[in-house]
Amino acid sequence: MAKANPLQEQLLKAGLVKKSKVAEVAREQNKARHAKGPSGPGEIQLEAERARAEKAERDRALAAERKAQARIAELRAQARQIIEDRKVPRTGESEYRFTADGAIRTLLVDADLRRKLSSGVLVIARLDDRYELLPRAAADKVRERDASMIVLDHGQEAGTAPSAATSEDDAYYARFQVPDDLIW
């Protein structure tokens, strides 16, 4: 039996408690004194762990979003650099009109540039608030990085499969001469 405290001994001598009850209380006190910490994690610890996991997940999502935005900015900068490096100098007094952002825009070109634009050899690309002419190879590189910078590309439409009716119509209308004043 574990050593009883003086109060327990006095109660036992007075006959107010039984020896078995004193032994049981002594065992419980001994267990309480020598017991290790709580066996499972407490509710506070679980809540703290859950909050840590949520914060880590938010941080990962935020980092991924920042990385994606940085990648988009990098690709846009590369496209801008390609346009600056590969732009074709414009000469001429003939107006070439095209639509961009729901408005009709105009570039001054000569007959050779007009022919190249209509055949798809040259492409019109937007650079800030101005428009530049690019060769097809450079336009393809820009399109890979940021397709929204390409404004007009007649060769892209030619890359799709032409319908038989369209080619028949083109052959029919090729016989007719287009007046000079209808070219825009």
Short mmCIF file of N, CA and C in Angstrom, two decimals:
data_model
loop_
_atom_site.label_atom_id
_atom_site.label_comp_id
_atom_site.label_asym_id
_atom_site.label_seq_id
_atom_site.Cartn_x
_atom_site.Cartn_y
_atom_site.Cartn_z
N MET A 1 0.84 -1.16 0.00
CA MET A 1 0.00 0.00 0.00
C MET A 1 0.89 1.22 0.00
N ALA A 2 0.44 2.23 -0.72
CA ALA A 2 1.18 3.47 -0.78
C ALA A 2 1.08 4.17 0.56
N LYS A 3 2.07 4.98 0.82
CA LYS A 3 2.10 5.68 2.09
C LYS A 3 0.94 6.68 2.15
N ALA A 4 0.13 6.60 3.18
CA ALA A 4 -1.03 7.47 3.33
C ALA A 4 -0.62 8.78 3.96
N ASN A 5 -1.32 9.82 3.65
CA ASN A 5 -1.00 11.11 4.25
C ASN A 5 -1.59 11.17 5.67
N PRO A 6 -1.19 12.12 6.47
CA PRO A 6 -1.64 12.17 7.87
C PRO A 6 -3.16 12.26 8.02
N LEU A 7 -3.84 12.96 7.15
CA LEU A 7 -5.29 13.07 7.24
C LEU A 7 -5.94 11.71 7.02
N GLN A 8 -5.43 10.98 6.05
CA GLN A 8 -5.98 9.66 5.77
C GLN A 8 -5.76 8.73 6.97
N GLU A 9 -4.59 8.83 7.58
CA GLU A 9 -4.31 7.99 8.76
C GLU A 9 -5.26 8.32 9.90
N GLN A 10 -5.53 9.59 10.11
CA GLN A 10 -6.44 9.98 11.20
C GLN A 10 -7.85 9.48 10.91
N LEU A 11 -8.31 9.58 9.65
CA LEU A 11 -9.65 9.12 9.32
C LEU A 11 -9.75 7.60 9.48
N LEU A 12 -8.67 6.90 9.16
CA LEU A 12 -8.65 5.44 9.30
C LEU A 12 -8.69 5.04 10.77
N LYS A 13 -7.96 5.74 11.64
CA LYS A 13 -7.95 5.45 13.08
C LYS A 13 -9.31 5.74 13.70
N ALA A 14 -9.98 6.79 13.17
CA ALA A 14 -11.28 7.14 13.73
C ALA A 14 -12.35 6.19 13.23
N GLY A 15 -12.05 5.38 12.20
CA GLY A 15 -13.01 4.42 11.68
C GLY A 15 -13.99 5.03 10.70
N LEU A 16 -13.69 6.19 10.21
CA LEU A 16 -14.59 6.86 9.27
C LEU A 16 -14.43 6.35 7.83
N VAL A 17 -13.27 5.78 7.49
CA VAL A 17 -13.05 5.21 6.15
C VAL A 17 -12.45 3.82 6.30
N LYS A 18 -12.59 3.05 5.26
CA LYS A 18 -12.05 1.69 5.25
C LYS A 18 -10.65 1.73 4.64
N LYS A 19 -9.89 0.69 4.98
CA LYS A 19 -8.52 0.59 4.50
C LYS A 19 -8.49 0.47 2.97
N SER A 20 -9.43 -0.20 2.38
CA SER A 20 -9.47 -0.37 0.92
C SER A 20 -9.73 0.96 0.20
N LYS A 21 -10.57 1.78 0.84
CA LYS A 21 -10.86 3.08 0.23
C LYS A 21 -9.62 3.98 0.27
N VAL A 22 -8.86 3.93 1.37
CA VAL A 22 -7.63 4.70 1.48
C VAL A 22 -6.62 4.24 0.44
N ALA A 23 -6.53 2.92 0.23
CA ALA A 23 -5.59 2.38 -0.75
C ALA A 23 -5.97 2.81 -2.18
N GLU A 24 -7.27 2.81 -2.46
CA GLU A 24 -7.73 3.21 -3.79
C GLU A 24 -7.42 4.68 -4.07
N VAL A 25 -7.66 5.54 -3.09
CA VAL A 25 -7.37 6.96 -3.26
C VAL A 25 -5.87 7.18 -3.42
N ALA A 26 -5.06 6.44 -2.66
CA ALA A 26 -3.60 6.57 -2.76
C ALA A 26 -3.12 6.16 -4.14
N ARG A 27 -3.70 5.08 -4.70
CA ARG A 27 -3.33 4.65 -6.06
C ARG A 27 -3.69 5.73 -7.11
N GLU A 28 -4.85 6.29 -6.97
CA GLU A 28 -5.27 7.34 -7.92
C GLU A 28 -4.34 8.55 -7.84
N GLN A 29 -3.95 8.92 -6.60
CA GLN A 29 -3.04 10.06 -6.44
C GLN A 29 -1.68 9.75 -7.07
N ASN A 30 -1.23 8.52 -6.87
CA ASN A 30 0.05 8.11 -7.42
C ASN A 30 0.00 8.13 -8.96
N LYS A 31 -1.09 7.63 -9.51
CA LYS A 31 -1.24 7.63 -10.97
C LYS A 31 -1.25 9.06 -11.50
N ALA A 32 -1.96 9.93 -10.82
CA ALA A 32 -2.05 11.32 -11.25
C ALA A 32 -0.69 11.99 -11.17
N ARG A 33 0.08 11.69 -10.15
CA ARG A 33 1.38 12.29 -9.96
C ARG A 33 2.37 11.82 -11.01
N HIS A 34 2.33 10.54 -11.38
CA HIS A 34 3.31 9.97 -12.31
C HIS A 34 2.81 9.88 -13.75
N ALA A 35 1.60 10.27 -13.97
CA ALA A 35 1.04 10.14 -15.32
C ALA A 35 1.72 11.13 -16.27
N LYS A 36 1.85 10.71 -17.51
CA LYS A 36 2.42 11.59 -18.53
C LYS A 36 1.33 12.54 -19.00
N GLY A 37 1.69 13.51 -19.86
CA GLY A 37 0.74 14.51 -20.35
C GLY A 37 -0.47 13.85 -21.00
N PRO A 38 -1.36 14.64 -21.51
CA PRO A 38 -2.56 14.10 -22.12
C PRO A 38 -2.18 13.16 -23.26
N SER A 39 -2.92 12.08 -23.41
CA SER A 39 -2.57 11.05 -24.36
C SER A 39 -2.74 11.51 -25.81
N GLY A 40 -3.76 12.26 -26.12
CA GLY A 40 -3.99 12.72 -27.49
C GLY A 40 -3.87 14.23 -27.56
N PRO A 41 -3.73 14.76 -28.77
CA PRO A 41 -3.63 16.21 -28.91
C PRO A 41 -4.95 16.86 -28.52
N GLY A 42 -4.84 17.98 -27.88
CA GLY A 42 -6.02 18.69 -27.43
C GLY A 42 -6.70 19.40 -28.58
N GLU A 43 -7.87 19.93 -28.33
CA GLU A 43 -8.63 20.62 -29.36
C GLU A 43 -7.92 21.88 -29.83
N ILE A 44 -7.24 22.54 -28.91
CA ILE A 44 -6.50 23.75 -29.28
C ILE A 44 -5.37 23.41 -30.24
N GLN A 45 -4.67 22.31 -29.97
CA GLN A 45 -3.59 21.89 -30.85
C GLN A 45 -4.12 21.51 -32.23
N LEU A 46 -5.26 20.83 -32.27
CA LEU A 46 -5.85 20.45 -33.55
C LEU A 46 -6.26 21.69 -34.35
N GLU A 47 -6.85 22.66 -33.68
CA GLU A 47 -7.25 23.90 -34.35
C GLU A 47 -6.03 24.66 -34.86
N ALA A 48 -4.96 24.70 -34.09
CA ALA A 48 -3.74 25.37 -34.51
C ALA A 48 -3.14 24.67 -35.73
N GLU A 49 -3.14 23.36 -35.73
CA GLU A 49 -2.60 22.59 -36.86
C GLU A 49 -3.45 22.83 -38.12
N ARG A 50 -4.76 22.87 -37.95
CA ARG A 50 -5.66 23.11 -39.08
C ARG A 50 -5.42 24.52 -39.64
N ALA A 51 -5.25 25.50 -38.76
CA ALA A 51 -4.99 26.87 -39.21
C ALA A 51 -3.65 26.96 -39.95
N ARG A 52 -2.63 26.24 -39.46
CA ARG A 52 -1.33 26.20 -40.12
C ARG A 52 -1.45 25.60 -41.52
N ALA A 53 -2.22 24.51 -41.64
CA ALA A 53 -2.38 23.85 -42.94
C ALA A 53 -3.13 24.77 -43.92
N GLU A 54 -4.17 25.47 -43.44
CA GLU A 54 -4.91 26.38 -44.30
C GLU A 54 -4.02 27.53 -44.77
N LYS A 55 -3.21 28.05 -43.87
CA LYS A 55 -2.32 29.16 -44.24
C LYS A 55 -1.29 28.69 -45.27
N ALA A 56 -0.76 27.49 -45.08
CA ALA A 56 0.22 26.96 -46.03
C ALA A 56 -0.43 26.78 -47.41
N GLU A 57 -1.68 26.32 -47.45
CA GLU A 57 -2.38 26.13 -48.72
C GLU A 57 -2.64 27.48 -49.39
N ARG A 58 -3.05 28.47 -48.62
CA ARG A 58 -3.27 29.81 -49.18
C ARG A 58 -1.96 30.38 -49.73
N ASP A 59 -0.88 30.19 -48.99
CA ASP A 59 0.42 30.68 -49.44
C ASP A 59 0.85 30.01 -50.74
N ARG A 60 0.61 28.69 -50.85
CA ARG A 60 0.96 27.98 -52.08
C ARG A 60 0.15 28.49 -53.25
N ALA A 61 -1.16 28.70 -53.04
CA ALA A 61 -2.02 29.19 -54.12
C ALA A 61 -1.60 30.60 -54.54
N LEU A 62 -1.29 31.44 -53.58
CA LEU A 62 -0.86 32.81 -53.87
C LEU A 62 0.47 32.81 -54.63
N ALA A 63 1.39 31.95 -54.22
CA ALA A 63 2.68 31.85 -54.91
C ALA A 63 2.49 31.36 -56.34
N ALA A 64 1.59 30.40 -56.55
CA ALA A 64 1.35 29.90 -57.90
C ALA A 64 0.73 30.98 -58.78
N GLU A 65 -0.17 31.78 -58.21
CA GLU A 65 -0.79 32.87 -58.97
C GLU A 65 0.25 33.92 -59.34
N ARG A 66 1.11 34.27 -58.40
CA ARG A 66 2.16 35.25 -58.69
C ARG A 66 3.10 34.72 -59.77
N LYS A 67 3.42 33.44 -59.70
CA LYS A 67 4.32 32.85 -60.68
C LYS A 67 3.68 32.88 -62.08
N ALA A 68 2.38 32.59 -62.14
CA ALA A 68 1.68 32.62 -63.43
C ALA A 68 1.64 34.04 -63.99
N GLN A 69 1.38 35.02 -63.14
CA GLN A 69 1.36 36.41 -63.60
C GLN A 69 2.74 36.85 -64.07
N ALA A 70 3.77 36.43 -63.37
CA ALA A 70 5.13 36.77 -63.78
C ALA A 70 5.46 36.13 -65.13
N ARG A 71 4.99 34.92 -65.35
CA ARG A 71 5.22 34.22 -66.62
C ARG A 71 4.52 34.94 -67.77
N ILE A 72 3.27 35.39 -67.52
CA ILE A 72 2.52 36.12 -68.54
C ILE A 72 3.24 37.43 -68.87
N ALA A 73 3.69 38.13 -67.85
CA ALA A 73 4.41 39.39 -68.08
C ALA A 73 5.70 39.15 -68.85
N GLU A 74 6.39 38.06 -68.54
CA GLU A 74 7.63 37.73 -69.25
C GLU A 74 7.35 37.43 -70.72
N LEU A 75 6.30 36.65 -71.00
CA LEU A 75 5.96 36.33 -72.39
C LEU A 75 5.54 37.58 -73.16
N ARG A 76 4.79 38.46 -72.50
CA ARG A 76 4.37 39.71 -73.15
C ARG A 76 5.59 40.58 -73.47
N ALA A 77 6.55 40.62 -72.56
CA ALA A 77 7.77 41.40 -72.80
C ALA A 77 8.57 40.81 -73.97
N GLN A 78 8.62 39.48 -74.05
CA GLN A 78 9.31 38.84 -75.17
C GLN A 78 8.62 39.18 -76.49
N ALA A 79 7.29 39.16 -76.50
CA ALA A 79 6.54 39.49 -77.71
C ALA A 79 6.80 40.94 -78.12
N ARG A 80 6.81 41.85 -77.15
CA ARG A 80 7.09 43.25 -77.44
C ARG A 80 8.48 43.40 -78.05
N GLN A 81 9.44 42.67 -77.53
CA GLN A 81 10.81 42.74 -78.03
C GLN A 81 10.90 42.22 -79.46
N ILE A 82 10.18 41.14 -79.74
CA ILE A 82 10.17 40.59 -81.11
C ILE A 82 9.59 41.61 -82.07
N ILE A 83 8.49 42.26 -81.68
CA ILE A 83 7.87 43.26 -82.55
C ILE A 83 8.84 44.42 -82.79
N GLU A 84 9.48 44.89 -81.74
CA GLU A 84 10.43 46.01 -81.89
C GLU A 84 11.59 45.62 -82.82
N ASP A 85 12.10 44.41 -82.67
CA ASP A 85 13.27 43.99 -83.45
C ASP A 85 12.95 43.68 -84.90
N ARG A 86 11.78 43.10 -85.16
CA ARG A 86 11.48 42.57 -86.49
C ARG A 86 10.48 43.39 -87.29
N LYS A 87 10.08 44.56 -86.82
CA LYS A 87 9.08 45.35 -87.54
C LYS A 87 9.60 45.78 -88.92
N VAL A 88 8.69 45.82 -89.88
CA VAL A 88 9.01 46.20 -91.24
C VAL A 88 8.77 47.70 -91.38
N PRO A 89 9.75 48.43 -91.91
CA PRO A 89 9.54 49.88 -92.07
C PRO A 89 8.42 50.15 -93.09
N ARG A 90 7.53 51.08 -92.72
CA ARG A 90 6.39 51.40 -93.58
C ARG A 90 6.74 52.61 -94.44
N THR A 91 6.43 52.49 -95.71
CA THR A 91 6.59 53.60 -96.63
C THR A 91 5.36 53.66 -97.51
N GLY A 92 5.11 54.78 -98.12
CA GLY A 92 4.00 54.89 -99.06
C GLY A 92 2.96 55.88 -98.60
N GLU A 93 2.04 56.14 -99.51
CA GLU A 93 1.00 57.11 -99.22
C GLU A 93 -0.39 56.50 -99.35
N SER A 94 -0.47 55.26 -99.72
CA SER A 94 -1.75 54.58 -99.87
C SER A 94 -2.24 54.12 -98.50
N GLU A 95 -3.51 54.35 -98.23
CA GLU A 95 -4.06 53.97 -96.93
C GLU A 95 -4.51 52.51 -96.95
N TYR A 96 -4.13 51.78 -95.93
CA TYR A 96 -4.59 50.40 -95.74
C TYR A 96 -5.43 50.39 -94.47
N ARG A 97 -6.71 50.07 -94.60
CA ARG A 97 -7.62 50.12 -93.46
C ARG A 97 -7.92 48.72 -92.96
N PHE A 98 -8.04 48.60 -91.65
CA PHE A 98 -8.36 47.34 -90.99
C PHE A 98 -9.11 47.66 -89.71
N THR A 99 -9.77 46.67 -89.15
CA THR A 99 -10.52 46.89 -87.91
C THR A 99 -9.72 46.34 -86.73
N ALA A 100 -9.75 47.11 -85.65
CA ALA A 100 -9.11 46.69 -84.40
C ALA A 100 -9.89 47.33 -83.26
N ASP A 101 -10.25 46.54 -82.29
CA ASP A 101 -11.01 47.01 -81.13
C ASP A 101 -12.32 47.67 -81.53
N GLY A 102 -12.95 47.18 -82.56
CA GLY A 102 -14.24 47.70 -82.98
C GLY A 102 -14.16 49.03 -83.73
N ALA A 103 -12.98 49.45 -84.10
CA ALA A 103 -12.80 50.70 -84.83
C ALA A 103 -11.97 50.44 -86.08
N ILE A 104 -12.14 51.29 -87.05
CA ILE A 104 -11.37 51.16 -88.28
C ILE A 104 -10.08 51.95 -88.12
N ARG A 105 -8.97 51.28 -88.34
CA ARG A 105 -7.64 51.89 -88.21
C ARG A 105 -7.02 52.02 -89.61
N THR A 106 -6.04 52.88 -89.73
CA THR A 106 -5.41 53.13 -91.03
C THR A 106 -3.89 53.12 -90.89
N LEU A 107 -3.25 52.47 -91.86
CA LEU A 107 -1.79 52.50 -91.98
C LEU A 107 -1.45 53.00 -93.38
N LEU A 108 -0.40 53.77 -93.51
CA LEU A 108 0.06 54.20 -94.82
C LEU A 108 1.08 53.19 -95.34
N VAL A 109 0.78 52.62 -96.50
CA VAL A 109 1.66 51.60 -97.09
C VAL A 109 1.81 51.87 -98.58
N ASP A 110 2.79 51.21 -99.19
CA ASP A 110 2.92 51.29 -100.64
C ASP A 110 2.28 50.04 -101.26
N ALA A 111 2.32 49.94 -102.57
CA ALA A 111 1.65 48.84 -103.27
C ALA A 111 2.27 47.49 -102.90
N ASP A 112 3.58 47.44 -102.75
CA ASP A 112 4.25 46.18 -102.40
C ASP A 112 3.83 45.70 -101.00
N LEU A 113 3.80 46.61 -100.03
CA LEU A 113 3.38 46.23 -98.67
C LEU A 113 1.91 45.82 -98.66
N ARG A 114 1.06 46.52 -99.43
CA ARG A 114 -0.36 46.15 -99.52
C ARG A 114 -0.52 44.73 -100.05
N ARG A 115 0.23 44.40 -101.10
CA ARG A 115 0.16 43.06 -101.69
C ARG A 115 0.62 42.01 -100.68
N LYS A 116 1.70 42.30 -99.95
CA LYS A 116 2.20 41.36 -98.94
C LYS A 116 1.21 41.19 -97.79
N LEU A 117 0.55 42.27 -97.39
CA LEU A 117 -0.46 42.18 -96.33
C LEU A 117 -1.63 41.32 -96.76
N SER A 118 -2.11 41.55 -97.98
CA SER A 118 -3.29 40.81 -98.44
C SER A 118 -2.97 39.34 -98.69
N SER A 119 -1.73 39.03 -99.05
CA SER A 119 -1.37 37.62 -99.28
C SER A 119 -1.01 36.89 -97.99
N GLY A 120 -0.79 37.64 -96.91
CA GLY A 120 -0.47 37.00 -95.63
C GLY A 120 1.01 36.90 -95.36
N VAL A 121 1.85 37.49 -96.21
CA VAL A 121 3.29 37.47 -95.97
C VAL A 121 3.62 38.39 -94.80
N LEU A 122 2.88 39.50 -94.70
CA LEU A 122 3.04 40.43 -93.58
C LEU A 122 1.80 40.39 -92.70
N VAL A 123 2.00 40.71 -91.44
CA VAL A 123 0.93 40.68 -90.44
C VAL A 123 0.97 42.01 -89.68
N ILE A 124 -0.19 42.48 -89.24
CA ILE A 124 -0.24 43.71 -88.44
C ILE A 124 -0.32 43.32 -86.97
N ALA A 125 0.58 43.88 -86.17
CA ALA A 125 0.63 43.60 -84.73
C ALA A 125 0.49 44.90 -83.96
N ARG A 126 -0.12 44.81 -82.78
CA ARG A 126 -0.29 45.99 -81.92
C ARG A 126 0.87 46.07 -80.95
N LEU A 127 1.41 47.28 -80.83
CA LEU A 127 2.46 47.54 -79.86
C LEU A 127 2.07 48.82 -79.14
N ASP A 128 1.58 48.66 -77.92
CA ASP A 128 1.01 49.75 -77.13
C ASP A 128 -0.15 50.38 -77.90
N ASP A 129 0.00 51.64 -78.31
CA ASP A 129 -1.09 52.32 -79.01
C ASP A 129 -0.79 52.49 -80.51
N ARG A 130 0.20 51.79 -81.01
CA ARG A 130 0.52 51.88 -82.44
C ARG A 130 0.51 50.48 -83.05
N TYR A 131 0.53 50.45 -84.37
CA TYR A 131 0.48 49.19 -85.11
C TYR A 131 1.72 49.07 -85.98
N GLU A 132 2.26 47.85 -86.02
CA GLU A 132 3.49 47.60 -86.78
C GLU A 132 3.27 46.43 -87.73
N LEU A 133 4.04 46.41 -88.81
CA LEU A 133 4.02 45.30 -89.77
C LEU A 133 5.12 44.32 -89.40
N LEU A 134 4.77 43.03 -89.41
CA LEU A 134 5.75 41.98 -89.08
C LEU A 134 5.77 40.92 -90.17
N PRO A 135 6.92 40.31 -90.42
CA PRO A 135 6.97 39.15 -91.31
C PRO A 135 6.25 37.97 -90.65
N ARG A 136 5.82 37.02 -91.44
CA ARG A 136 5.05 35.88 -90.94
C ARG A 136 5.79 35.11 -89.85
N ALA A 137 7.10 34.85 -90.01
CA ALA A 137 7.85 34.08 -89.01
C ALA A 137 7.85 34.78 -87.65
N ALA A 138 8.06 36.09 -87.66
CA ALA A 138 8.05 36.84 -86.41
C ALA A 138 6.65 36.86 -85.80
N ALA A 139 5.63 36.96 -86.65
CA ALA A 139 4.25 36.98 -86.16
C ALA A 139 3.90 35.65 -85.48
N ASP A 140 4.41 34.55 -86.02
CA ASP A 140 4.16 33.26 -85.39
C ASP A 140 4.79 33.19 -84.00
N LYS A 141 5.98 33.74 -83.86
CA LYS A 141 6.64 33.77 -82.55
C LYS A 141 5.87 34.65 -81.57
N VAL A 142 5.37 35.78 -82.05
CA VAL A 142 4.58 36.67 -81.19
C VAL A 142 3.28 35.97 -80.78
N ARG A 143 2.65 35.28 -81.72
CA ARG A 143 1.39 34.58 -81.44
C ARG A 143 1.59 33.50 -80.37
N GLU A 144 2.73 32.83 -80.40
CA GLU A 144 3.02 31.81 -79.37
C GLU A 144 3.08 32.44 -77.98
N ARG A 145 3.57 33.65 -77.90
CA ARG A 145 3.76 34.30 -76.61
C ARG A 145 2.51 35.07 -76.16
N ASP A 146 1.87 35.81 -77.08
CA ASP A 146 0.68 36.58 -76.74
C ASP A 146 -0.13 36.80 -78.01
N ALA A 147 -1.14 35.99 -78.22
CA ALA A 147 -1.93 36.04 -79.45
C ALA A 147 -2.74 37.32 -79.56
N SER A 148 -3.00 37.99 -78.45
CA SER A 148 -3.81 39.21 -78.51
C SER A 148 -3.07 40.37 -79.18
N MET A 149 -1.78 40.26 -79.37
CA MET A 149 -1.00 41.34 -79.99
C MET A 149 -1.11 41.31 -81.52
N ILE A 150 -1.55 40.19 -82.08
CA ILE A 150 -1.73 40.09 -83.53
C ILE A 150 -3.12 40.63 -83.86
N VAL A 151 -3.18 41.68 -84.68
CA VAL A 151 -4.45 42.33 -84.99
C VAL A 151 -5.02 41.81 -86.31
N LEU A 152 -4.18 41.71 -87.34
CA LEU A 152 -4.65 41.30 -88.65
C LEU A 152 -3.66 40.31 -89.25
N ASP A 153 -4.22 39.18 -89.69
CA ASP A 153 -3.38 38.14 -90.28
C ASP A 153 -4.19 37.43 -91.35
N HIS A 154 -3.98 37.83 -92.60
CA HIS A 154 -4.72 37.18 -93.69
C HIS A 154 -4.20 35.78 -93.97
N GLY A 155 -2.97 35.51 -93.64
CA GLY A 155 -2.41 34.18 -93.86
C GLY A 155 -2.96 33.16 -92.88
N GLN A 156 -3.37 33.58 -91.71
CA GLN A 156 -3.94 32.66 -90.71
C GLN A 156 -5.24 32.07 -91.24
N GLU A 157 -6.05 32.88 -91.88
CA GLU A 157 -7.30 32.39 -92.44
C GLU A 157 -7.02 31.43 -93.59
N ALA A 158 -5.93 31.67 -94.33
CA ALA A 158 -5.57 30.79 -95.44
C ALA A 158 -5.07 29.45 -94.91
N GLY A 159 -4.60 29.41 -93.69
CA GLY A 159 -4.11 28.16 -93.11
C GLY A 159 -5.22 27.18 -92.79
N THR A 160 -6.45 27.67 -92.67
CA THR A 160 -7.57 26.78 -92.40
C THR A 160 -7.97 26.10 -93.70
N ALA A 161 -8.72 25.04 -93.62
CA ALA A 161 -9.11 24.29 -94.80
C ALA A 161 -10.15 25.09 -95.59
N PRO A 162 -9.85 25.46 -96.84
CA PRO A 162 -10.82 26.22 -97.63
C PRO A 162 -11.94 25.30 -98.09
N SER A 163 -13.12 25.85 -98.16
CA SER A 163 -14.25 25.06 -98.62
C SER A 163 -14.26 25.04 -100.14
N ALA A 164 -14.89 24.05 -100.72
CA ALA A 164 -14.92 23.91 -102.17
C ALA A 164 -15.71 25.05 -102.80
N ALA A 165 -16.79 25.48 -102.15
CA ALA A 165 -17.60 26.56 -102.68
C ALA A 165 -16.81 27.86 -102.75
N THR A 166 -15.98 28.11 -101.76
CA THR A 166 -15.18 29.33 -101.73
C THR A 166 -14.18 29.34 -102.88
N SER A 167 -13.53 28.23 -103.14
CA SER A 167 -12.55 28.20 -104.22
C SER A 167 -13.24 28.32 -105.57
N GLU A 168 -14.43 27.79 -105.73
CA GLU A 168 -15.19 27.95 -106.97
C GLU A 168 -15.59 29.41 -107.15
N ASP A 169 -16.03 30.03 -106.05
CA ASP A 169 -16.40 31.44 -106.12
C ASP A 169 -15.19 32.30 -106.46
N ASP A 170 -14.05 32.01 -105.85
CA ASP A 170 -12.84 32.78 -106.13
C ASP A 170 -12.45 32.66 -107.60
N ALA A 171 -12.57 31.46 -108.17
CA ALA A 171 -12.23 31.26 -109.57
C ALA A 171 -13.18 32.05 -110.47
N TYR A 172 -14.46 32.07 -110.10
CA TYR A 172 -15.44 32.81 -110.89
C TYR A 172 -15.17 34.31 -110.84
N TYR A 173 -14.98 34.84 -109.63
CA TYR A 173 -14.81 36.28 -109.48
C TYR A 173 -13.43 36.77 -109.92
N ALA A 174 -12.49 35.89 -110.12
CA ALA A 174 -11.14 36.29 -110.57
C ALA A 174 -11.20 36.87 -111.99
N ARG A 175 -12.26 36.55 -112.72
CA ARG A 175 -12.38 37.05 -114.09
C ARG A 175 -12.71 38.54 -114.12
N PHE A 176 -13.19 39.10 -113.02
CA PHE A 176 -13.64 40.48 -113.01
C PHE A 176 -12.57 41.40 -112.43
N GLN A 177 -12.42 42.56 -113.04
CA GLN A 177 -11.46 43.55 -112.58
C GLN A 177 -12.10 44.40 -111.48
N VAL A 178 -11.36 44.61 -110.36
CA VAL A 178 -11.84 45.45 -109.28
C VAL A 178 -11.40 46.87 -109.56
N PRO A 179 -12.35 47.84 -109.57
CA PRO A 179 -11.95 49.23 -109.81
C PRO A 179 -11.03 49.74 -108.69
N ASP A 180 -10.11 50.65 -109.03
CA ASP A 180 -9.14 51.17 -108.09
C ASP A 180 -9.79 51.92 -106.93
N ASP A 181 -10.91 52.54 -107.16
CA ASP A 181 -11.53 53.34 -106.10
C ASP A 181 -12.24 52.46 -105.07
N LEU A 182 -12.35 51.16 -105.26
CA LEU A 182 -12.98 50.28 -104.29
C LEU A 182 -11.98 49.65 -103.32
N ILE A 183 -10.71 49.83 -103.56
CA ILE A 183 -9.71 49.25 -102.70
C ILE A 183 -9.62 50.06 -101.42
N TRP A 184 -9.78 49.41 -100.32
CA TRP A 184 -9.62 50.11 -99.03
C TRP A 184 -8.83 49.24 -98.17
#
